[in-house]
Amino acid sequence: MNPKRCAACKYLRRRCPKDCIFSPYFPPSDPDKFACIHRIYGAGNVSKMLQQIPVQTRAEAVESLSFEAKCRVEDPVYGCVGIISLLQTEIQKTQTLLARTQAEITVAQAKHSQTQVNEFM
Amino acid sequence: MGGPGSSPCASCKLLRRRCAKDCIFAPYFPPDDPHKFAIVHKVFGASNVSKMLQELLVHQRADAVNSLVFEANARVRDPVYGCVGAISYLQNQVSQLQMQLAVAQAEILCIQMQHEPTLQSHHQVLELDQDDKALLLHNNIDNCNNNNNNNLGYAMSSGQFNSNFASPSSIMQMQMQMQDPLKQESLWT
């Protein structure tokens, strides 16, 4: 077997052809990356997904798949959707706090204007 | 539920097989919504979904299916970034809001310091010139950025996505710092 097989072909125990679709993105030095993606998506699905997108976008696609797969392994119920939920909650909290602070500014400015008017009179 | 006389679930219909009484998919993929299973099958594959559901407790499976459908839809809409695109966008929103909040809080501080009567009577009047105000604002924003760097922000700034990505476990630590996540029903609509 070719010792320079990519991590995907090593995992799948097959020959790594010259035009292997996985080899640019799954170096043999990082076997866990493919293992995780394969566990969640399956090699066949990942191969199909990569074939359907332009070559220059495949590296980013693999990274995002890898992230989502890791999220799913760590949180089998919600995966990365749990993070989306957290962020939406954080946005709502911050918007509320911002609105409250801006209201305080308005009140403080109005108070100051009133004070100035009183001092003038 | 599948069984003699009842309609097969959407998954068994798509997979063209008999829908058993204990079909693992049947409770979550009713026959009147074939698209739901089709999209999950396209992205994850039926056998992977089956394995994932088998590893969960029964009461967790409905939420798991909904999150898988959500992710699959996101991946079909954006084949390169999937859900990560949404996460990146939301993180940018959080950063912007936190900056705006820092600015507003600095402004409140300025107003309070300028108009606090006790400061004027007992201390040298604190005249904040433009440089002092800018410094106060800058310090507030720095504090805001430092908080941001402890969470998802440093991994997903400006919608850029690179291989130097924070692990999901470090991002999940954010859960410990924030209040318990509300698994909002609205997410599934």
PDB file of C-alpha atoms in Angstrom:
ATOM      1  CA  MET A   1       0.000   0.000   0.000  1.00  0.00           C
ATOM      2  CA  ASN A   2       1.181   3.512  -0.762  1.00  0.00           C
ATOM      3  CA  PRO A   3       2.515   4.915   2.545  1.00  0.00           C
ATOM      4  CA  LYS A   4       1.473   8.365   1.377  1.00  0.00           C
ATOM      5  CA  ARG A   5      -2.236   7.602   1.363  1.00  0.00           C
ATOM      6  CA  CYS A   6      -4.441  10.418   2.605  1.00  0.00           C
ATOM      7  CA  ALA A   7      -6.205  10.029   5.942  1.00  0.00           C
ATOM      8  CA  ALA A   8      -9.486   9.178   4.187  1.00  0.00           C
ATOM      9  CA  CYS A   9      -8.066   6.353   2.099  1.00  0.00           C
ATOM     10  CA  LYS A  10      -6.114   5.058   5.083  1.00  0.00           C
ATOM     11  CA  TYR A  11      -9.314   5.006   7.120  1.00  0.00           C
ATOM     12  CA  LEU A  12     -11.269   3.375   4.300  1.00  0.00           C
ATOM     13  CA  ARG A  13      -8.409   0.932   3.691  1.00  0.00           C
ATOM     14  CA  ARG A  14      -8.178   1.554   0.027  1.00  0.00           C
ATOM     15  CA  ARG A  15      -5.674   2.727  -2.524  1.00  0.00           C
ATOM     16  CA  CYS A  16      -5.269   6.501  -2.706  1.00  0.00           C
ATOM     17  CA  PRO A  17      -5.444   7.480  -6.379  1.00  0.00           C
ATOM     18  CA  LYS A  18      -3.639  10.508  -7.785  1.00  0.00           C
ATOM     19  CA  ASP A  19      -6.941  12.353  -8.232  1.00  0.00           C
ATOM     20  CA  CYS A  20      -8.366  11.345  -4.827  1.00  0.00           C
ATOM     21  CA  ILE A  21     -10.969  13.974  -3.968  1.00  0.00           C
ATOM     22  CA  PHE A  22     -10.146  13.758  -0.265  1.00  0.00           C
ATOM     23  CA  SER A  23      -6.369  13.906  -0.295  1.00  0.00           C
ATOM     24  CA  PRO A  24      -5.906  17.724  -0.516  1.00  0.00           C
ATOM     25  CA  TYR A  25      -8.046  18.173   2.623  1.00  0.00           C
ATOM     26  CA  PHE A  26      -7.306  15.123   4.755  1.00  0.00           C
ATOM     27  CA  PRO A  27      -3.561  14.793   5.230  1.00  0.00           C
ATOM     28  CA  PRO A  28      -2.345  11.545   6.856  1.00  0.00           C
ATOM     29  CA  SER A  29      -1.066  13.597   9.806  1.00  0.00           C
ATOM     30  CA  ASP A  30      -4.638  14.238  11.026  1.00  0.00           C
ATOM     31  CA  PRO A  31      -6.613  10.971  10.978  1.00  0.00           C
ATOM     32  CA  ASP A  32      -9.231  12.192  13.484  1.00  0.00           C
ATOM     33  CA  LYS A  33     -10.512  14.868  11.127  1.00  0.00           C
ATOM     34  CA  PHE A  34     -11.726  12.382   8.550  1.00  0.00           C
ATOM     35  CA  ALA A  35     -12.842   9.875  11.142  1.00  0.00           C
ATOM     36  CA  CYS A  36     -15.161  12.457  12.712  1.00  0.00           C
ATOM     37  CA  ILE A  37     -16.588  13.633   9.384  1.00  0.00           C
ATOM     38  CA  HIS A  38     -17.092  10.073   8.216  1.00  0.00           C
ATOM     39  CA  ARG A  39     -18.890   9.169  11.436  1.00  0.00           C
ATOM     40  CA  ILE A  40     -21.474  11.930  10.944  1.00  0.00           C
ATOM     41  CA  TYR A  41     -21.791  12.302   7.185  1.00  0.00           C
ATOM     42  CA  GLY A  42     -20.256   9.219   5.625  1.00  0.00           C
ATOM     43  CA  ALA A  43     -17.474   9.217   3.037  1.00  0.00           C
ATOM     44  CA  GLY A  44     -19.882   8.845   0.122  1.00  0.00           C
ATOM     45  CA  ASN A  45     -21.932  11.897   1.097  1.00  0.00           C
ATOM     46  CA  VAL A  46     -18.837  14.020   1.675  1.00  0.00           C
ATOM     47  CA  SER A  47     -17.434  12.983  -1.686  1.00  0.00           C
ATOM     48  CA  LYS A  48     -20.710  13.913  -3.413  1.00  0.00           C
ATOM     49  CA  MET A  49     -20.857  17.262  -1.593  1.00  0.00           C
ATOM     50  CA  LEU A  50     -17.297  18.125  -2.590  1.00  0.00           C
ATOM     51  CA  GLN A  51     -17.879  17.159  -6.202  1.00  0.00           C
ATOM     52  CA  GLN A  52     -20.817  19.546  -6.390  1.00  0.00           C
ATOM     53  CA  ILE A  53     -18.852  22.653  -5.398  1.00  0.00           C
ATOM     54  CA  PRO A  54     -16.001  24.503  -7.144  1.00  0.00           C
ATOM     55  CA  VAL A  55     -12.492  23.291  -6.307  1.00  0.00           C
ATOM     56  CA  GLN A  56     -11.487  26.635  -4.768  1.00  0.00           C
ATOM     57  CA  THR A  57     -14.270  26.383  -2.156  1.00  0.00           C
ATOM     58  CA  ARG A  58     -13.647  22.774  -1.115  1.00  0.00           C
ATOM     59  CA  ALA A  59     -11.099  23.519   1.605  1.00  0.00           C
ATOM     60  CA  GLU A  60     -13.560  25.839   3.379  1.00  0.00           C
ATOM     61  CA  ALA A  61     -16.363  23.323   2.920  1.00  0.00           C
ATOM     62  CA  VAL A  62     -14.262  20.589   4.532  1.00  0.00           C
ATOM     63  CA  GLU A  63     -13.428  22.856   7.465  1.00  0.00           C
ATOM     64  CA  SER A  64     -17.077  23.731   8.026  1.00  0.00           C
ATOM     65  CA  LEU A  65     -18.104  20.073   7.757  1.00  0.00           C
ATOM     66  CA  SER A  66     -15.350  19.183  10.196  1.00  0.00           C
ATOM     67  CA  PHE A  67     -16.575  21.814  12.664  1.00  0.00           C
ATOM     68  CA  GLU A  68     -20.185  20.713  12.408  1.00  0.00           C
ATOM     69  CA  ALA A  69     -19.208  17.070  12.764  1.00  0.00           C
ATOM     70  CA  LYS A  70     -17.189  17.864  15.918  1.00  0.00           C
ATOM     71  CA  CYS A  71     -20.139  19.837  17.307  1.00  0.00           C
ATOM     72  CA  ARG A  72     -22.428  16.888  16.666  1.00  0.00           C
ATOM     73  CA  VAL A  73     -20.041  14.445  18.350  1.00  0.00           C
ATOM     74  CA  GLU A  74     -19.776  16.708  21.403  1.00  0.00           C
ATOM     75  CA  ASP A  75     -23.503  17.465  21.507  1.00  0.00           C
ATOM     76  CA  PRO A  76     -25.349  14.568  19.834  1.00  0.00           C
ATOM     77  CA  VAL A  77     -28.766  16.174  20.381  1.00  0.00           C
ATOM     78  CA  TYR A  78     -28.271  19.740  19.148  1.00  0.00           C
ATOM     79  CA  GLY A  79     -24.895  19.794  17.373  1.00  0.00           C
ATOM     80  CA  CYS A  80     -23.920  23.263  16.190  1.00  0.00           C
ATOM     81  CA  VAL A  81     -27.557  24.361  16.375  1.00  0.00           C
ATOM     82  CA  GLY A  82     -26.958  24.644  20.115  1.00  0.00           C
ATOM     83  CA  ILE A  83     -24.388  27.350  19.419  1.00  0.00           C
ATOM     84  CA  ILE A  84     -26.842  29.206  17.162  1.00  0.00           C
ATOM     85  CA  SER A  85     -29.402  29.109  19.948  1.00  0.00           C
ATOM     86  CA  LEU A  86     -26.858  30.498  22.431  1.00  0.00           C
ATOM     87  CA  LEU A  87     -25.885  33.309  20.089  1.00  0.00           C
ATOM     88  CA  GLN A  88     -29.512  34.283  19.463  1.00  0.00           C
ATOM     89  CA  THR A  89     -30.074  34.455  23.213  1.00  0.00           C
ATOM     90  CA  GLU A  90     -26.953  36.576  23.627  1.00  0.00           C
ATOM     91  CA  ILE A  91     -28.126  38.936  20.889  1.00  0.00           C
ATOM     92  CA  GLN A  92     -31.507  39.410  22.567  1.00  0.00           C
ATOM     93  CA  LYS A  93     -29.848  40.061  25.937  1.00  0.00           C
ATOM     94  CA  THR A  94     -27.449  42.605  24.495  1.00  0.00           C
ATOM     95  CA  GLN A  95     -30.160  44.370  22.503  1.00  0.00           C
ATOM     96  CA  THR A  96     -32.258  44.743  25.659  1.00  0.00           C
ATOM     97  CA  LEU A  97     -29.313  46.088  27.613  1.00  0.00           C
ATOM     98  CA  LEU A  98     -28.409  48.480  24.812  1.00  0.00           C
ATOM     99  CA  ALA A  99     -31.951  49.811  24.591  1.00  0.00           C
ATOM    100  CA  ARG A 100     -31.997  50.320  28.355  1.00  0.00           C
ATOM    101  CA  THR A 101     -28.650  52.137  28.317  1.00  0.00           C
ATOM    102  CA  GLN A 102     -29.702  54.367  25.442  1.00  0.00           C
ATOM    103  CA  ALA A 103     -32.880  55.248  27.339  1.00  0.00           C
ATOM    104  CA  GLU A 104     -30.748  56.154  30.365  1.00  0.00           C
ATOM    105  CA  ILE A 105     -28.646  58.434  28.168  1.00  0.00           C
ATOM    106  CA  THR A 106     -31.767  60.172  26.897  1.00  0.00           C
ATOM    107  CA  VAL A 107     -33.057  60.676  30.437  1.00  0.00           C
ATOM    108  CA  ALA A 108     -29.688  61.953  31.670  1.00  0.00           C
ATOM    109  CA  GLN A 109     -29.404  64.379  28.769  1.00  0.00           C
ATOM    110  CA  ALA A 110     -32.949  65.635  29.323  1.00  0.00           C
ATOM    111  CA  LYS A 111     -32.182  66.107  33.019  1.00  0.00           C
ATOM    112  CA  HIS A 112     -29.067  68.072  32.171  1.00  0.00           C
ATOM    113  CA  SER A 113     -30.942  70.307  29.725  1.00  0.00           C
ATOM    114  CA  GLN A 114     -33.587  70.990  32.359  1.00  0.00           C
ATOM    115  CA  THR A 115     -30.878  71.839  34.930  1.00  0.00           C
ATOM    116  CA  GLN A 116     -29.281  74.274  32.515  1.00  0.00           C
ATOM    117  CA  VAL A 117     -32.614  75.964  31.858  1.00  0.00           C
ATOM    118  CA  ASN A 118     -33.276  76.262  35.609  1.00  0.00           C
ATOM    119  CA  GLU A 119     -29.829  77.775  36.234  1.00  0.00           C
ATOM    120  CA  PHE A 120     -30.397  80.305  33.476  1.00  0.00           C
ATOM    121  CA  MET A 121     -33.718  81.459  34.925  1.00  0.00           C
TER     122      MET A 121
ATOM    123  CA  MET B   1     -46.003   4.328  13.443  1.00  0.00           C
ATOM    124  CA  GLY B   2     -45.465   1.735  10.688  1.00  0.00           C
ATOM    125  CA  GLY B   3     -47.239  -1.589  10.658  1.00  0.00           C
ATOM    126  CA  PRO B   4     -49.847  -3.577   8.771  1.00  0.00           C
ATOM    127  CA  GLY B   5     -52.574  -1.330   7.379  1.00  0.00           C
ATOM    128  CA  SER B   6     -50.858   1.964   8.239  1.00  0.00           C
ATOM    129  CA  SER B   7     -48.991   4.201   5.832  1.00  0.00           C
ATOM    130  CA  PRO B   8     -45.203   3.777   5.799  1.00  0.00           C
ATOM    131  CA  CYS B   9     -43.225   6.661   7.257  1.00  0.00           C
ATOM    132  CA  ALA B  10     -41.502   9.107   4.927  1.00  0.00           C
ATOM    133  CA  SER B  11     -38.125   7.406   5.357  1.00  0.00           C
ATOM    134  CA  CYS B  12     -39.346   3.920   4.522  1.00  0.00           C
ATOM    135  CA  LYS B  13     -41.255   5.355   1.562  1.00  0.00           C
ATOM    136  CA  LEU B  14     -38.097   6.988   0.244  1.00  0.00           C
ATOM    137  CA  LEU B  15     -35.961   3.946   0.975  1.00  0.00           C
ATOM    138  CA  ARG B  16     -38.651   1.708  -0.545  1.00  0.00           C
ATOM    139  CA  ARG B  17     -38.796  -0.733   2.276  1.00  0.00           C
ATOM    140  CA  ARG B  18     -41.338  -2.142   4.648  1.00  0.00           C
ATOM    141  CA  CYS B  19     -42.014   0.188   7.567  1.00  0.00           C
ATOM    142  CA  ALA B  20     -41.658  -1.958  10.668  1.00  0.00           C
ATOM    143  CA  LYS B  21     -43.734  -1.427  13.825  1.00  0.00           C
ATOM    144  CA  ASP B  22     -40.583  -0.338  15.669  1.00  0.00           C
ATOM    145  CA  CYS B  23     -39.175   1.735  12.794  1.00  0.00           C
ATOM    146  CA  ILE B  24     -36.778   4.217  14.395  1.00  0.00           C
ATOM    147  CA  PHE B  25     -37.659   6.932  11.896  1.00  0.00           C
ATOM    148  CA  ALA B  26     -41.453   6.649  11.950  1.00  0.00           C
ATOM    149  CA  PRO B  27     -42.163   8.926  14.972  1.00  0.00           C
ATOM    150  CA  TYR B  28     -40.123  11.765  13.471  1.00  0.00           C
ATOM    151  CA  PHE B  29     -40.670  11.497   9.730  1.00  0.00           C
ATOM    152  CA  PRO B  30     -44.408  11.325   9.070  1.00  0.00           C
ATOM    153  CA  PRO B  31     -45.512  10.404   5.550  1.00  0.00           C
ATOM    154  CA  ASP B  32     -47.066  13.838   4.961  1.00  0.00           C
ATOM    155  CA  ASP B  33     -43.646  15.554   4.989  1.00  0.00           C
ATOM    156  CA  PRO B  34     -41.400  13.636   2.605  1.00  0.00           C
ATOM    157  CA  HIS B  35     -39.026  16.576   2.151  1.00  0.00           C
ATOM    158  CA  LYS B  36     -37.921  16.452   5.785  1.00  0.00           C
ATOM    159  CA  PHE B  37     -36.390  12.998   5.505  1.00  0.00           C
ATOM    160  CA  ALA B  38     -35.199  13.541   1.948  1.00  0.00           C
ATOM    161  CA  ILE B  39     -32.994  16.445   2.970  1.00  0.00           C
ATOM    162  CA  VAL B  40     -31.586  14.698   6.042  1.00  0.00           C
ATOM    163  CA  HIS B  41     -30.870  11.599   3.977  1.00  0.00           C
ATOM    164  CA  LYS B  42     -29.159  13.693   1.310  1.00  0.00           C
ATOM    165  CA  VAL B  43     -26.741  15.308   3.768  1.00  0.00           C
ATOM    166  CA  PHE B  44     -26.232  12.694   6.476  1.00  0.00           C
ATOM    167  CA  GLY B  45     -27.470   9.425   5.014  1.00  0.00           C
ATOM    168  CA  ALA B  46     -30.207   7.224   6.467  1.00  0.00           C
ATOM    169  CA  SER B  47     -27.870   4.761   8.162  1.00  0.00           C
ATOM    170  CA  ASN B  48     -25.896   7.543   9.881  1.00  0.00           C
ATOM    171  CA  VAL B  49     -29.106   9.145  11.118  1.00  0.00           C
ATOM    172  CA  SER B  50     -30.353   5.777  12.348  1.00  0.00           C
ATOM    173  CA  LYS B  51     -27.071   5.185  14.244  1.00  0.00           C
ATOM    174  CA  MET B  52     -27.215   8.682  15.764  1.00  0.00           C
ATOM    175  CA  LEU B  53     -30.796   8.210  16.944  1.00  0.00           C
ATOM    176  CA  GLN B  54     -30.054   4.783  18.405  1.00  0.00           C
ATOM    177  CA  GLU B  55     -27.335   6.310  20.566  1.00  0.00           C
ATOM    178  CA  LEU B  56     -29.784   8.790  22.116  1.00  0.00           C
ATOM    179  CA  LEU B  57     -32.469   8.416  24.724  1.00  0.00           C
ATOM    180  CA  VAL B  58     -35.965   8.303  23.244  1.00  0.00           C
ATOM    181  CA  HIS B  59     -36.979  11.681  24.690  1.00  0.00           C
ATOM    182  CA  GLN B  60     -33.960  13.327  23.033  1.00  0.00           C
ATOM    183  CA  ARG B  61     -34.626  12.063  19.544  1.00  0.00           C
ATOM    184  CA  ALA B  62     -37.247  14.596  18.430  1.00  0.00           C
ATOM    185  CA  ASP B  63     -34.909  17.522  19.171  1.00  0.00           C
ATOM    186  CA  ALA B  64     -32.015  15.686  17.544  1.00  0.00           C
ATOM    187  CA  VAL B  65     -34.050  15.135  14.367  1.00  0.00           C
ATOM    188  CA  ASN B  66     -35.101  18.783  14.303  1.00  0.00           C
ATOM    189  CA  SER B  67     -31.506  19.953  14.654  1.00  0.00           C
ATOM    190  CA  LEU B  68     -30.363  17.546  11.932  1.00  0.00           C
ATOM    191  CA  VAL B  69     -33.094  18.865   9.618  1.00  0.00           C
ATOM    192  CA  PHE B  70     -31.998  22.418  10.407  1.00  0.00           C
ATOM    193  CA  GLU B  71     -28.354  21.618   9.653  1.00  0.00           C
ATOM    194  CA  ALA B  72     -29.234  19.726   6.493  1.00  0.00           C
ATOM    195  CA  ASN B  73     -31.336  22.638   5.231  1.00  0.00           C
ATOM    196  CA  ALA B  74     -28.490  25.053   5.995  1.00  0.00           C
ATOM    197  CA  ARG B  75     -26.016  22.829   4.165  1.00  0.00           C
ATOM    198  CA  VAL B  76     -28.238  22.551   1.078  1.00  0.00           C
ATOM    199  CA  ARG B  77     -28.760  26.345   1.042  1.00  0.00           C
ATOM    200  CA  ASP B  78     -25.039  27.009   1.533  1.00  0.00           C
ATOM    201  CA  PRO B  79     -23.018  23.984   0.394  1.00  0.00           C
ATOM    202  CA  VAL B  80     -19.708  25.580   1.436  1.00  0.00           C
ATOM    203  CA  TYR B  81     -20.417  26.925   4.922  1.00  0.00           C
ATOM    204  CA  GLY B  82     -23.709  25.346   5.997  1.00  0.00           C
ATOM    205  CA  CYS B  83     -24.654  26.316   9.552  1.00  0.00           C
ATOM    206  CA  VAL B  84     -21.225  27.784  10.151  1.00  0.00           C
ATOM    207  CA  GLY B  85     -22.181  30.697   7.908  1.00  0.00           C
ATOM    208  CA  ALA B  86     -25.105  31.461  10.200  1.00  0.00           C
ATOM    209  CA  ILE B  87     -22.899  31.142  13.296  1.00  0.00           C
ATOM    210  CA  SER B  88     -20.372  33.525  11.798  1.00  0.00           C
ATOM    211  CA  TYR B  89     -23.085  36.053  10.956  1.00  0.00           C
ATOM    212  CA  LEU B  90     -24.610  35.872  14.435  1.00  0.00           C
ATOM    213  CA  GLN B  91     -21.213  36.224  16.067  1.00  0.00           C
ATOM    214  CA  ASN B  92     -20.605  39.389  14.062  1.00  0.00           C
ATOM    215  CA  GLN B  93     -23.965  40.705  15.272  1.00  0.00           C
ATOM    216  CA  VAL B  94     -22.999  39.955  18.862  1.00  0.00           C
ATOM    217  CA  SER B  95     -19.678  41.777  18.413  1.00  0.00           C
ATOM    218  CA  GLN B  96     -21.336  44.829  16.884  1.00  0.00           C
ATOM    219  CA  LEU B  97     -23.970  45.001  19.601  1.00  0.00           C
ATOM    220  CA  GLN B  98     -21.340  44.654  22.317  1.00  0.00           C
ATOM    221  CA  MET B  99     -19.381  47.536  20.749  1.00  0.00           C
ATOM    222  CA  GLN B 100     -22.501  49.687  20.626  1.00  0.00           C
ATOM    223  CA  LEU B 101     -23.213  48.791  24.242  1.00  0.00           C
ATOM    224  CA  ALA B 102     -19.664  49.711  25.248  1.00  0.00           C
ATOM    225  CA  VAL B 103     -20.043  53.088  23.520  1.00  0.00           C
ATOM    226  CA  ALA B 104     -23.369  53.719  25.219  1.00  0.00           C
ATOM    227  CA  GLN B 105     -22.012  52.728  28.638  1.00  0.00           C
ATOM    228  CA  ALA B 106     -19.002  55.017  28.169  1.00  0.00           C
ATOM    229  CA  GLU B 107     -21.343  57.842  27.250  1.00  0.00           C
ATOM    230  CA  ILE B 108     -23.429  57.279  30.381  1.00  0.00           C
ATOM    231  CA  LEU B 109     -20.248  57.339  32.457  1.00  0.00           C
ATOM    232  CA  CYS B 110     -19.192  60.608  30.839  1.00  0.00           C
ATOM    233  CA  ILE B 111     -22.556  62.183  31.521  1.00  0.00           C
ATOM    234  CA  GLN B 112     -22.552  60.994  35.138  1.00  0.00           C
ATOM    235  CA  MET B 113     -19.029  62.212  35.757  1.00  0.00           C
ATOM    236  CA  GLN B 114     -19.711  65.591  34.214  1.00  0.00           C
ATOM    237  CA  HIS B 115     -22.912  66.267  36.078  1.00  0.00           C
ATOM    238  CA  GLU B 116     -22.299  64.653  39.472  1.00  0.00           C
ATOM    239  CA  PRO B 117     -22.633  67.569  41.909  1.00  0.00           C
ATOM    240  CA  THR B 118     -20.549  66.011  44.748  1.00  0.00           C
ATOM    241  CA  LEU B 119     -17.548  65.732  42.504  1.00  0.00           C
ATOM    242  CA  GLN B 120     -17.680  69.439  41.774  1.00  0.00           C
ATOM    243  CA  SER B 121     -17.943  70.570  45.364  1.00  0.00           C
ATOM    244  CA  HIS B 122     -15.313  68.347  46.966  1.00  0.00           C
ATOM    245  CA  HIS B 123     -12.861  67.668  44.245  1.00  0.00           C
ATOM    246  CA  GLN B 124     -11.180  69.462  41.446  1.00  0.00           C
ATOM    247  CA  VAL B 125     -13.705  69.767  38.668  1.00  0.00           C
ATOM    248  CA  LEU B 126     -13.119  66.939  36.260  1.00  0.00           C
ATOM    249  CA  GLU B 127     -13.191  68.587  32.896  1.00  0.00           C
ATOM    250  CA  LEU B 128     -13.259  65.852  30.335  1.00  0.00           C
ATOM    251  CA  ASP B 129     -11.787  67.030  27.112  1.00  0.00           C
ATOM    252  CA  GLN B 130     -12.117  65.142  23.835  1.00  0.00           C
ATOM    253  CA  ASP B 131      -8.934  63.103  24.505  1.00  0.00           C
ATOM    254  CA  ASP B 132     -10.155  61.982  27.940  1.00  0.00           C
ATOM    255  CA  LYS B 133     -13.519  60.971  26.529  1.00  0.00           C
ATOM    256  CA  ALA B 134     -11.820  59.048  23.713  1.00  0.00           C
ATOM    257  CA  LEU B 135      -9.612  57.233  26.225  1.00  0.00           C
ATOM    258  CA  LEU B 136     -12.600  56.323  28.396  1.00  0.00           C
ATOM    259  CA  LEU B 137     -14.448  55.039  25.357  1.00  0.00           C
ATOM    260  CA  HIS B 138     -11.408  53.122  24.140  1.00  0.00           C
ATOM    261  CA  ASN B 139     -10.969  51.428  27.527  1.00  0.00           C
ATOM    262  CA  ASN B 140     -14.605  50.398  27.540  1.00  0.00           C
ATOM    263  CA  ILE B 141     -14.289  48.931  24.053  1.00  0.00           C
ATOM    264  CA  ASP B 142     -11.078  47.102  25.038  1.00  0.00           C
ATOM    265  CA  ASN B 143     -12.914  45.473  27.944  1.00  0.00           C
ATOM    266  CA  CYS B 144     -15.637  44.485  25.557  1.00  0.00           C
ATOM    267  CA  ASN B 145     -13.119  42.982  23.113  1.00  0.00           C
ATOM    268  CA  ASN B 146     -11.343  41.070  25.870  1.00  0.00           C
ATOM    269  CA  ASN B 147     -14.620  39.453  26.863  1.00  0.00           C
ATOM    270  CA  ASN B 148     -15.291  38.651  23.243  1.00  0.00           C
ATOM    271  CA  ASN B 149     -11.936  36.964  22.754  1.00  0.00           C
ATOM    272  CA  ASN B 150     -12.769  34.423  25.409  1.00  0.00           C
ATOM    273  CA  ASN B 151     -15.572  33.016  23.384  1.00  0.00           C
ATOM    274  CA  LEU B 152     -16.547  32.257  19.838  1.00  0.00           C
ATOM    275  CA  GLY B 153     -15.407  35.666  18.605  1.00  0.00           C
ATOM    276  CA  TYR B 154     -11.736  34.956  18.009  1.00  0.00           C
ATOM    277  CA  ALA B 155     -12.558  31.878  16.028  1.00  0.00           C
ATOM    278  CA  MET B 156     -15.138  33.363  13.748  1.00  0.00           C
ATOM    279  CA  SER B 157     -14.360  37.039  13.352  1.00  0.00           C
ATOM    280  CA  SER B 158     -15.515  38.998  10.319  1.00  0.00           C
ATOM    281  CA  GLY B 159     -17.176  36.030   8.654  1.00  0.00           C
ATOM    282  CA  GLN B 160     -13.794  34.497   7.886  1.00  0.00           C
ATOM    283  CA  PHE B 161     -13.390  30.834   8.330  1.00  0.00           C
ATOM    284  CA  ASN B 162      -9.982  29.264   8.344  1.00  0.00           C
ATOM    285  CA  SER B 163      -8.343  26.121   9.518  1.00  0.00           C
ATOM    286  CA  ASN B 164      -7.154  27.774  12.733  1.00  0.00           C
ATOM    287  CA  PHE B 165     -10.560  27.163  14.116  1.00  0.00           C
ATOM    288  CA  ALA B 166     -11.451  26.899  17.747  1.00  0.00           C
ATOM    289  CA  SER B 167     -12.645  23.486  18.768  1.00  0.00           C
ATOM    290  CA  PRO B 168     -16.347  23.092  19.466  1.00  0.00           C
ATOM    291  CA  SER B 169     -15.484  22.161  23.058  1.00  0.00           C
ATOM    292  CA  SER B 170     -13.939  25.567  23.690  1.00  0.00           C
ATOM    293  CA  ILE B 171     -16.970  27.164  22.113  1.00  0.00           C
ATOM    294  CA  MET B 172     -19.218  24.979  24.230  1.00  0.00           C
ATOM    295  CA  GLN B 173     -17.402  26.378  27.293  1.00  0.00           C
ATOM    296  CA  MET B 174     -19.237  29.546  26.416  1.00  0.00           C
ATOM    297  CA  GLN B 175     -22.348  27.692  27.553  1.00  0.00           C
ATOM    298  CA  MET B 176     -20.910  27.572  31.062  1.00  0.00           C
ATOM    299  CA  GLN B 177     -20.328  31.317  31.048  1.00  0.00           C
ATOM    300  CA  MET B 178     -23.692  32.207  29.670  1.00  0.00           C
ATOM    301  CA  GLN B 179     -27.027  31.330  31.120  1.00  0.00           C
ATOM    302  CA  ASP B 180     -28.451  27.947  30.208  1.00  0.00           C
ATOM    303  CA  PRO B 181     -29.306  27.911  26.542  1.00  0.00           C
ATOM    304  CA  LEU B 182     -32.956  28.182  25.726  1.00  0.00           C
ATOM    305  CA  LYS B 183     -33.562  25.614  23.090  1.00  0.00           C
ATOM    306  CA  GLN B 184     -36.059  27.858  21.451  1.00  0.00           C
ATOM    307  CA  GLU B 185     -38.989  26.328  19.643  1.00  0.00           C
ATOM    308  CA  SER B 186     -38.789  29.175  17.138  1.00  0.00           C
ATOM    309  CA  LEU B 187     -35.500  27.715  15.865  1.00  0.00           C
ATOM    310  CA  TRP B 188     -37.355  24.858  14.291  1.00  0.00           C
ATOM    311  CA  THR B 189     -39.837  27.003  12.345  1.00  0.00           C
TER     312      THR B 189
END
